[in-house]
CSV table of C-alpha atoms in Angstrom, one decimal:
chain,number,residue,atom,x,y,z
Q,1,UNK,CA,0.0,0.0,0.0
Q,2,UNK,CA,1.4,3.4,-0.9
Q,3,UNK,CA,2.6,5.9,1.8
Q,4,UNK,CA,1.5,9.4,0.3
Q,5,UNK,CA,2.0,11.5,3.5
Q,6,UNK,CA,3.4,10.9,6.9
Q,7,UNK,CA,1.3,12.6,9.7
Q,8,UNK,CA,3.9,11.8,12.2
Q,9,UNK,CA,6.7,13.9,10.8
Q,10,UNK,CA,7.7,17.0,12.9
Q,11,UNK,CA,5.5,20.1,12.0
Q,12,UNK,CA,5.6,23.6,12.4
Q,13,UNK,CA,2.6,25.7,12.7
Q,14,UNK,CA,2.1,26.2,9.0
Q,15,UNK,CA,3.6,23.1,7.5
Q,16,UNK,CA,0.8,20.9,7.6
Q,17,UNK,CA,-1.3,23.4,5.4
Q,18,UNK,CA,1.6,23.4,2.9
Q,19,UNK,CA,1.6,19.6,2.7
Q,20,UNK,CA,-2.1,19.4,2.3
Q,21,UNK,CA,-1.9,21.8,-0.6
Q,22,UNK,CA,0.4,19.6,-2.3
Q,23,UNK,CA,-1.9,16.6,-1.7
Q,24,UNK,CA,-4.9,18.4,-2.9
Q,25,UNK,CA,-2.9,18.9,-6.4
Q,26,UNK,CA,-1.2,15.5,-6.5
Q,27,UNK,CA,-2.9,12.9,-4.3
Q,28,UNK,CA,-6.3,14.0,-3.3
Q,29,UNK,CA,-7.3,10.7,-1.9
Q,30,UNK,CA,-4.4,9.9,0.1
Q,31,UNK,CA,-3.0,6.8,2.1
Q,32,UNK,CA,-0.9,6.8,5.0
Q,33,UNK,CA,0.9,4.0,6.9
Q,34,UNK,CA,0.7,5.7,10.1
Q,35,UNK,CA,-1.4,4.3,13.1
Q,36,UNK,CA,-2.0,1.0,11.2
Q,37,UNK,CA,-2.9,2.5,7.9
Q,38,UNK,CA,-5.7,5.1,7.1
Q,39,UNK,CA,-7.0,7.1,4.0
Q,40,UNK,CA,-7.4,10.9,3.8
Q,41,UNK,CA,-9.9,12.8,1.8
Q,42,UNK,CA,-8.3,16.3,0.8
Q,43,UNK,CA,-10.7,17.9,-1.5
Q,44,UNK,CA,-13.7,20.1,-0.4
Q,45,UNK,CA,-16.1,18.0,-2.6
Q,46,UNK,CA,-15.1,14.8,-1.3
Q,47,UNK,CA,-15.0,15.6,2.4
Q,48,UNK,CA,-18.4,17.2,2.1
Q,49,UNK,CA,-19.9,14.3,0.1
Q,50,UNK,CA,-18.5,11.7,2.6
Q,51,UNK,CA,-19.7,13.6,5.6
Q,52,UNK,CA,-23.2,13.9,4.2
Q,53,UNK,CA,-23.4,10.1,3.1
Q,54,UNK,CA,-23.9,8.6,6.4
Q,55,UNK,CA,-25.4,5.5,5.1
Q,56,UNK,CA,-21.9,4.8,3.1
Q,57,UNK,CA,-19.6,6.2,5.4
Q,58,UNK,CA,-20.4,5.3,9.2
Q,59,UNK,CA,-18.8,6.9,12.2
Q,60,UNK,CA,-19.6,3.9,14.6
Q,61,UNK,CA,-16.8,1.9,13.8
Q,62,UNK,CA,-14.0,4.7,14.3
Q,63,UNK,CA,-14.7,8.3,14.7
Q,64,UNK,CA,-11.2,9.9,14.9
Q,65,UNK,CA,-7.6,9.3,13.7
Q,66,UNK,CA,-5.7,8.2,15.5
Q,67,UNK,CA,-7.9,6.0,17.4
Q,68,UNK,CA,-8.1,7.2,21.1
Q,69,UNK,CA,-11.2,5.8,22.3
Q,70,UNK,CA,-10.1,3.2,24.8
Q,71,UNK,CA,-13.6,2.7,26.5
Q,72,UNK,CA,-17.1,2.4,25.6
Q,73,UNK,CA,-19.0,4.4,22.7
Q,74,UNK,CA,-19.8,8.1,23.2
Q,75,UNK,CA,-22.8,9.3,21.8
Q,76,UNK,CA,-23.7,11.1,19.5
Q,77,UNK,CA,-20.4,11.1,17.7
Q,78,UNK,CA,-19.8,7.3,18.0
Q,79,UNK,CA,-23.3,6.4,16.7
Q,80,UNK,CA,-25.0,6.6,13.3
Q,81,UNK,CA,-28.7,7.6,12.6
Q,82,UNK,CA,-31.0,6.8,13.9
Q,83,UNK,CA,-29.3,5.6,16.8
Q,84,UNK,CA,-27.6,8.8,17.6
Q,85,UNK,CA,-30.8,10.9,17.0
Q,86,UNK,CA,-32.3,10.8,20.7
Q,87,UNK,CA,-29.0,12.1,22.1
Q,88,UNK,CA,-28.8,15.0,19.7
Q,89,UNK,CA,-32.6,15.7,20.1
Q,90,UNK,CA,-32.1,16.0,24.0
Q,91,UNK,CA,-29.1,18.5,23.7
Q,92,UNK,CA,-30.5,20.8,20.8
Q,93,UNK,CA,-32.7,23.0,22.9
Q,94,UNK,CA,-29.8,23.6,25.1
Q,95,UNK,CA,-27.9,25.2,22.0
Q,96,UNK,CA,-30.7,27.6,21.0
Q,97,UNK,CA,-29.5,31.0,20.3
Q,98,UNK,CA,-31.7,32.5,23.1
Q,99,UNK,CA,-30.0,30.0,25.4
Q,100,UNK,CA,-26.4,30.7,24.2
Q,101,UNK,CA,-26.9,34.3,24.1
Q,102,UNK,CA,-27.7,34.2,28.0
Q,103,UNK,CA,-24.2,32.8,28.4
Q,104,UNK,CA,-22.3,35.9,26.9
Q,105,UNK,CA,-21.9,37.9,29.9
Q,106,UNK,CA,-20.3,34.7,31.7
Q,107,UNK,CA,-18.0,34.3,28.6
Q,108,UNK,CA,-16.8,37.8,28.7
Q,109,UNK,CA,-16.2,37.9,32.3
Q,110,UNK,CA,-14.2,34.7,32.1
Q,111,UNK,CA,-12.1,36.0,29.2
Q,112,UNK,CA,-11.4,39.4,30.8
Q,113,UNK,CA,-10.3,37.7,34.1
Q,114,UNK,CA,-7.8,35.4,32.2
Q,115,UNK,CA,-6.5,38.2,29.8
Q,116,UNK,CA,-6.2,40.6,32.8
Q,117,UNK,CA,-3.7,38.3,34.5
Q,118,UNK,CA,-1.7,37.8,31.1
Q,119,UNK,CA,-1.6,41.5,30.5
Q,120,UNK,CA,-0.5,42.3,33.9
Q,121,UNK,CA,2.6,39.9,33.4
Q,122,UNK,CA,3.3,41.5,29.9
Q,123,UNK,CA,2.3,38.2,28.1
Q,124,UNK,CA,2.3,34.5,28.4
Q,125,UNK,CA,1.0,31.5,26.5
Q,126,UNK,CA,-2.5,32.2,24.7
Q,127,UNK,CA,-3.4,28.6,24.9
Q,128,UNK,CA,-2.1,27.6,28.3
Q,129,UNK,CA,-3.0,30.9,29.9
Q,130,UNK,CA,-6.3,31.6,28.3
Q,131,UNK,CA,-7.8,29.3,25.6
Q,132,UNK,CA,-7.4,26.2,27.5
Q,133,UNK,CA,-9.3,27.6,30.3
Q,134,UNK,CA,-11.9,29.7,28.7
Q,135,UNK,CA,-13.8,26.9,27.1
Q,136,UNK,CA,-13.8,24.8,30.2
Q,137,UNK,CA,-15.2,27.6,32.3
Q,138,UNK,CA,-17.8,28.4,29.6
Q,139,UNK,CA,-18.7,24.7,29.2
Q,140,UNK,CA,-18.9,24.4,33.0
Q,141,UNK,CA,-21.3,27.3,33.3
Q,142,UNK,CA,-23.5,25.9,30.5
Q,143,UNK,CA,-23.5,22.5,32.4
Q,144,UNK,CA,-24.3,24.0,35.7
Q,145,UNK,CA,-21.1,22.4,37.4
Q,146,UNK,CA,-19.9,23.3,40.7
Q,147,UNK,CA,-16.6,25.4,41.2
Q,148,UNK,CA,-14.9,22.2,42.3
Q,149,UNK,CA,-15.8,20.3,39.1
Q,150,UNK,CA,-14.8,23.2,37.2
Q,151,UNK,CA,-11.2,23.0,38.7
Q,152,UNK,CA,-10.9,19.4,38.2
Q,153,UNK,CA,-12.2,19.5,34.7
Q,154,UNK,CA,-9.7,22.2,33.9
Q,155,UNK,CA,-6.6,20.0,35.1
Q,156,UNK,CA,-7.8,16.7,33.7
Q,157,UNK,CA,-9.0,18.4,30.3
Q,158,UNK,CA,-5.8,20.1,30.0
Q,159,UNK,CA,-3.9,16.8,30.6
Q,160,UNK,CA,-6.1,15.0,28.2
Q,161,UNK,CA,-5.4,17.5,25.5
Q,162,UNK,CA,-1.7,17.5,25.8
Q,163,UNK,CA,-1.5,13.8,26.0
Q,164,UNK,CA,-3.5,13.3,23.0
Q,165,UNK,CA,-1.2,15.9,21.0
Q,166,UNK,CA,1.8,14.4,22.4
Q,167,UNK,CA,0.9,10.7,21.6
Q,168,UNK,CA,1.3,10.0,25.2
Q,169,UNK,CA,-1.2,7.0,25.3
Q,170,UNK,CA,-0.6,6.2,29.1
Q,171,UNK,CA,-1.6,9.6,30.2
Q,172,UNK,CA,-4.4,9.7,27.5
Q,173,UNK,CA,-6.0,6.6,29.0
Q,174,UNK,CA,-5.4,7.8,32.5
Q,175,UNK,CA,-7.1,11.1,31.8
Q,176,UNK,CA,-9.7,9.8,29.8
Q,177,UNK,CA,-10.9,7.5,32.6
Q,178,UNK,CA,-10.9,10.5,35.0
Q,179,UNK,CA,-12.9,12.2,32.5
Q,180,UNK,CA,-15.4,9.3,32.6
Q,181,UNK,CA,-15.4,9.4,36.5
Q,182,UNK,CA,-16.4,13.0,36.3
Q,183,UNK,CA,-19.2,12.4,33.8
Q,184,UNK,CA,-20.4,9.4,36.1
Q,185,UNK,CA,-20.4,11.8,39.2
Q,186,UNK,CA,-22.5,14.4,37.1
Q,187,UNK,CA,-25.0,11.9,36.1
Q,188,UNK,CA,-25.3,10.6,39.6
Q,189,UNK,CA,-25.6,14.1,41.1
Q,190,UNK,CA,-28.5,15.0,38.4
Q,191,UNK,CA,-30.2,11.7,38.8
Q,192,UNK,CA,-30.6,12.5,42.7
Q,193,UNK,CA,-31.3,16.2,42.0
Q,194,UNK,CA,-32.6,16.9,38.5
Q,195,UNK,CA,-32.6,20.2,37.1
Q,196,UNK,CA,-35.2,21.6,34.4
Q,197,UNK,CA,-34.7,19.8,31.3
Q,198,UNK,CA,-34.7,23.0,29.2
Q,199,UNK,CA,-31.8,24.3,31.4
Q,200,UNK,CA,-29.4,21.3,31.9
Q,201,UNK,CA,-27.8,18.8,29.5
Q,202,UNK,CA,-27.5,15.8,31.8
Q,203,UNK,CA,-31.1,16.2,33.3
Q,204,UNK,CA,-32.4,16.4,29.5
Q,205,UNK,CA,-30.7,13.3,28.6
Q,206,UNK,CA,-32.0,11.3,31.8
Q,207,UNK,CA,-35.5,12.4,31.0
Q,208,UNK,CA,-35.4,11.0,27.2
Q,209,UNK,CA,-37.5,7.7,26.6
Q,210,UNK,CA,-37.3,5.7,23.3
Q,211,UNK,CA,-40.3,3.5,23.2
Q,212,UNK,CA,-41.1,4.1,26.7
Q,213,UNK,CA,-37.5,3.3,27.8
Q,214,UNK,CA,-34.7,5.4,29.2
Q,215,UNK,CA,-31.5,6.0,27.5
Q,216,UNK,CA,-28.9,3.4,28.9
Q,217,UNK,CA,-26.8,4.8,31.7
Q,218,UNK,CA,-23.4,4.2,30.2
Q,219,UNK,CA,-24.5,5.9,27.0
Q,220,UNK,CA,-25.5,8.9,28.9
Q,221,UNK,CA,-22.3,8.9,30.7
Q,222,UNK,CA,-20.5,8.4,27.3
Q,223,UNK,CA,-22.4,11.4,25.9
Q,224,UNK,CA,-21.4,13.8,29.0
Q,225,UNK,CA,-17.8,12.5,28.5
Q,226,UNK,CA,-17.9,13.2,24.7
Q,227,UNK,CA,-19.4,16.8,25.4
Q,228,UNK,CA,-16.7,17.5,28.0
Q,229,UNK,CA,-13.8,17.0,25.6
Q,230,UNK,CA,-15.3,18.1,22.1
Q,231,UNK,CA,-16.5,21.4,23.7
Q,232,UNK,CA,-13.0,22.3,25.1
Q,233,UNK,CA,-10.4,21.2,22.8
Q,234,UNK,CA,-11.4,22.4,19.6
Q,235,UNK,CA,-12.1,26.1,20.8
Q,236,UNK,CA,-8.6,26.0,22.6
Q,237,UNK,CA,-6.5,25.2,19.7
Q,238,UNK,CA,-8.7,27.5,17.5
Q,239,UNK,CA,-8.1,30.6,19.6
Q,240,UNK,CA,-4.5,29.8,19.7
Q,241,UNK,CA,-4.5,29.6,15.8
Q,242,UNK,CA,-6.5,32.9,15.5
Q,243,UNK,CA,-3.9,34.6,18.1
Q,244,UNK,CA,-1.0,33.5,15.9
Q,245,UNK,CA,-2.8,35.1,12.8
Q,246,UNK,CA,-3.4,38.4,14.5
Q,247,UNK,CA,0.1,38.5,16.0
Q,248,UNK,CA,1.4,38.3,12.6
Q,249,UNK,CA,-0.9,41.0,11.1
Q,250,UNK,CA,-0.8,44.2,13.3
Q,251,UNK,CA,-2.9,45.9,10.4
Q,252,UNK,CA,-5.8,43.4,11.0
Q,253,UNK,CA,-5.4,43.9,14.5
Q,254,UNK,CA,-6.0,47.5,14.3
Q,255,UNK,CA,-8.8,47.3,11.7
Q,256,UNK,CA,-10.7,44.9,14.0
Q,257,UNK,CA,-10.2,47.1,17.1
Q,258,UNK,CA,-11.4,50.3,15.0
Q,259,UNK,CA,-14.4,48.5,13.9
Q,260,UNK,CA,-15.7,45.7,16.2
Q,261,UNK,CA,-18.7,45.1,13.9
Q,262,UNK,CA,-16.3,43.3,11.5
Q,263,UNK,CA,-15.5,40.5,14.2
Q,264,UNK,CA,-18.4,38.2,13.4
Q,265,UNK,CA,-17.3,38.0,9.7
Q,266,UNK,CA,-13.8,37.8,10.8
Q,267,UNK,CA,-14.7,34.9,13.0
Q,268,UNK,CA,-16.2,32.9,10.1
Q,269,UNK,CA,-13.0,33.4,8.1
Q,270,UNK,CA,-10.9,32.6,10.9
Q,271,UNK,CA,-13.2,29.3,11.2
Q,272,UNK,CA,-12.4,28.6,7.5
Q,273,UNK,CA,-8.8,29.2,7.7
Q,274,UNK,CA,-8.1,27.3,10.9
Q,275,UNK,CA,-10.8,24.7,11.1
Q,276,UNK,CA,-9.4,22.7,14.0
Q,277,UNK,CA,-10.1,19.1,12.8
Q,278,UNK,CA,-8.1,16.9,10.4
Q,279,UNK,CA,-8.7,13.6,11.8
Q,280,UNK,CA,-12.6,13.0,12.2
Q,281,UNK,CA,-12.8,9.5,10.5
Q,282,UNK,CA,-15.6,7.6,8.7
Q,283,UNK,CA,-15.3,4.0,7.6
Q,284,UNK,CA,-17.0,2.6,4.1
Q,285,UNK,CA,-19.4,-0.1,4.5
Q,286,UNK,CA,-18.5,-1.3,1.0
Q,287,UNK,CA,-15.4,-0.5,-1.5
Q,288,UNK,CA,-15.7,3.0,-2.6
Q,289,UNK,CA,-14.1,4.6,-5.6
Q,290,UNK,CA,-13.1,8.4,-5.3
Q,291,UNK,CA,-11.1,10.1,-8.0
Q,292,UNK,CA,-10.1,6.7,-9.5
Q,293,UNK,CA,-8.8,5.5,-6.2
Q,294,UNK,CA,-10.5,2.5,-4.6
Q,295,UNK,CA,-10.8,2.5,-0.7
Q,296,UNK,CA,-11.4,-1.0,0.6
Q,297,UNK,CA,-14.5,-1.5,3.0
Q,298,UNK,CA,-13.7,-1.3,6.7
Q,299,UNK,CA,-10.5,0.9,6.4
Q,300,UNK,CA,-10.4,4.2,8.4
Q,301,UNK,CA,-10.8,7.4,6.3
Q,302,UNK,CA,-10.0,10.8,7.7
Q,303,UNK,CA,-12.3,13.7,6.7
Q,304,UNK,CA,-9.5,16.4,6.4
Q,305,UNK,CA,-11.8,19.5,7.0
Q,306,UNK,CA,-8.7,21.7,7.4
Q,307,UNK,CA,-7.7,20.8,3.9
Q,308,UNK,CA,-11.1,21.0,2.4
Q,309,UNK,CA,-11.5,24.6,3.8
Q,310,UNK,CA,-8.5,25.7,1.7
Q,311,UNK,CA,-9.6,24.1,-1.4
Q,312,UNK,CA,-8.9,26.8,-4.3
Q,313,UNK,CA,-11.7,25.3,-6.4
Q,314,UNK,CA,-14.3,26.5,-3.6
Q,315,UNK,CA,-12.3,29.3,-1.9
Q,316,UNK,CA,-10.2,31.5,-4.4
Q,317,UNK,CA,-6.8,32.3,-2.6
Q,318,UNK,CA,-7.6,30.0,-0.1
Q,319,UNK,CA,-4.5,30.9,2.3
Q,320,UNK,CA,-5.4,34.5,2.2
Q,321,UNK,CA,-7.7,36.1,5.1
Q,322,UNK,CA,-10.7,37.6,3.4
Q,323,UNK,CA,-13.6,39.2,5.1
Q,324,UNK,CA,-17.1,38.5,3.7
Q,325,UNK,CA,-16.3,35.8,1.3
Q,326,UNK,CA,-19.5,35.4,-0.6
Q,327,UNK,CA,-19.7,31.6,-0.3
Q,328,UNK,CA,-18.9,31.2,3.4
Q,329,UNK,CA,-21.8,28.7,3.7
Q,330,UNK,CA,-19.4,26.3,2.0
Q,331,UNK,CA,-17.1,26.3,4.9
Q,332,UNK,CA,-16.8,22.9,6.7
Q,333,UNK,CA,-15.5,24.3,9.9
Q,334,UNK,CA,-18.5,22.7,11.7
Q,335,UNK,CA,-18.9,19.6,9.5
Q,336,UNK,CA,-21.7,18.4,7.2
Q,337,UNK,CA,-24.5,16.0,7.5
Q,338,UNK,CA,-25.9,14.3,10.6
Q,339,UNK,CA,-22.7,14.9,12.7
Q,340,UNK,CA,-22.3,18.5,12.1
Q,341,UNK,CA,-21.4,20.4,15.2
Q,342,UNK,CA,-24.4,20.7,17.4
Q,343,UNK,CA,-22.6,23.2,19.5
Q,344,UNK,CA,-21.7,25.7,16.6
Q,345,UNK,CA,-23.5,28.6,18.3
Q,346,UNK,CA,-21.8,28.2,21.5
Q,347,UNK,CA,-18.4,28.0,19.6
Q,348,UNK,CA,-19.2,31.0,17.6
Q,349,UNK,CA,-20.1,33.1,20.9
Q,350,UNK,CA,-16.8,31.9,22.5
Q,351,UNK,CA,-14.7,32.7,19.3
Q,352,UNK,CA,-16.3,36.2,18.9
Q,353,UNK,CA,-16.1,37.3,22.5
Q,354,UNK,CA,-12.6,35.9,22.9
Q,355,UNK,CA,-11.5,37.9,19.8
Q,356,UNK,CA,-13.1,41.1,21.1
Q,357,UNK,CA,-11.6,40.8,24.5
Q,358,UNK,CA,-8.1,39.7,23.3
Q,359,UNK,CA,-8.1,42.9,21.2
Q,360,UNK,CA,-9.5,45.1,23.8
Q,361,UNK,CA,-7.0,43.7,26.5
Q,362,UNK,CA,-4.1,45.7,25.1
Q,363,UNK,CA,-3.2,48.3,22.3
Q,364,UNK,CA,-1.4,45.2,20.3
Q,365,UNK,CA,0.4,42.1,20.8
Q,366,UNK,CA,3.2,40.2,19.1
Q,367,UNK,CA,4.4,36.7,19.0
Q,368,UNK,CA,7.2,36.2,21.7
Q,369,UNK,CA,8.4,32.8,20.3
Q,370,UNK,CA,7.6,30.2,17.7
Q,371,UNK,CA,4.0,28.6,18.1
Q,372,UNK,CA,3.8,24.9,18.9
Q,373,UNK,CA,1.3,23.2,16.4
Q,374,UNK,CA,-0.9,20.3,17.7
Q,375,UNK,CA,-1.0,16.9,16.0
Q,376,UNK,CA,-3.8,14.7,14.8
Q,377,UNK,CA,-6.7,14.6,15.3
Q,378,UNK,CA,-6.7,18.3,15.7
Q,379,UNK,CA,-4.9,21.0,13.8
Q,380,UNK,CA,-4.1,24.4,15.3
Q,381,UNK,CA,-2.0,25.8,18.2
Q,382,UNK,CA,-1.1,24.0,21.3
Q,383,UNK,CA,1.3,26.9,22.7
Q,384,UNK,CA,1.4,30.5,21.4
Q,385,UNK,CA,3.8,32.7,23.4
Q,386,UNK,CA,2.9,36.4,23.2
Q,387,UNK,CA,4.0,39.9,24.3
Q,388,UNK,CA,1.4,42.5,25.0
Q,389,UNK,CA,2.2,46.1,24.0
Q,390,UNK,CA,2.0,48.7,26.5
Q,391,UNK,CA,2.0,46.1,29.2
Q,392,UNK,CA,4.2,45.7,32.3
């Protein structure tokens, strides 16, 4: 079997995007021997089609590359329709625009507190000091967690993220099991003292009935465990990537400071440029031929959203930041099909407020060193050292 690219080779912040541009041109349906072998779809058309065709490309066999699920299945991402539908249906009302907008004051306070500490020190690591903590605190507020649970989730979530990115399987397993323990504790607490289903994700899942029967306990635990991680890692690395971009472009910093009404459009373009996933996986239920290359059944396939979103056939000058692209609806930053990101509204709120507060925290900021990139399954920044102008 051919080895078209090596996801294990050392990377710099921009190097993966350069490699994906080469693959889109020369080998858009690529194969790698890493992690036991997998395929990777690099073109927008192919990624979008596979994500939407859930009957052919299932997620229930393997949902990310490399495979990091050591325990039970975690709905809704690990399930295919219609099995996944009750879990999404229970969570959807908690992600309505009205419900999300109520979180904005909390998100803004969280951002300001974290950034104030960084500015007081003159700088720091945007990820380690800011973006790794903000989504956890936001999610904890959304999930009605206690301050003690927030502190534990902050510590364990960060350990899990770094372990996955560093291919540290022992720590990944340990921290994953701790996240399961946290999820079980949350479920037990809500079972004993439920909250209104329109206000609390765990209570909503416990209230679901399918043909008169509740959802299985371990599947509810798995859902909460999934929500804990997806909701904290993607925003963390994406905000890091945005900080790198802004630090490299002082003129854009000043443009957005001068006119904050541009920030929502800028957020969408940042989502396109720095879509944080390259390793969401599907498995074909039968042999499929794409662009003349046959992928055998039962072999894992990475949907490389980060590559698809820089496909010049869809986005002209794909590596250039451009406000108000006319076809932004074609961005795959939140996926496509039945597994598109249910928390997109919350993610957009976090990103918009994070950009607003980062720009407001100081007159300017610049990189204080080389950013450290994440590895599969995410793509983005794991460490972004910055220096604030006008700070101590």
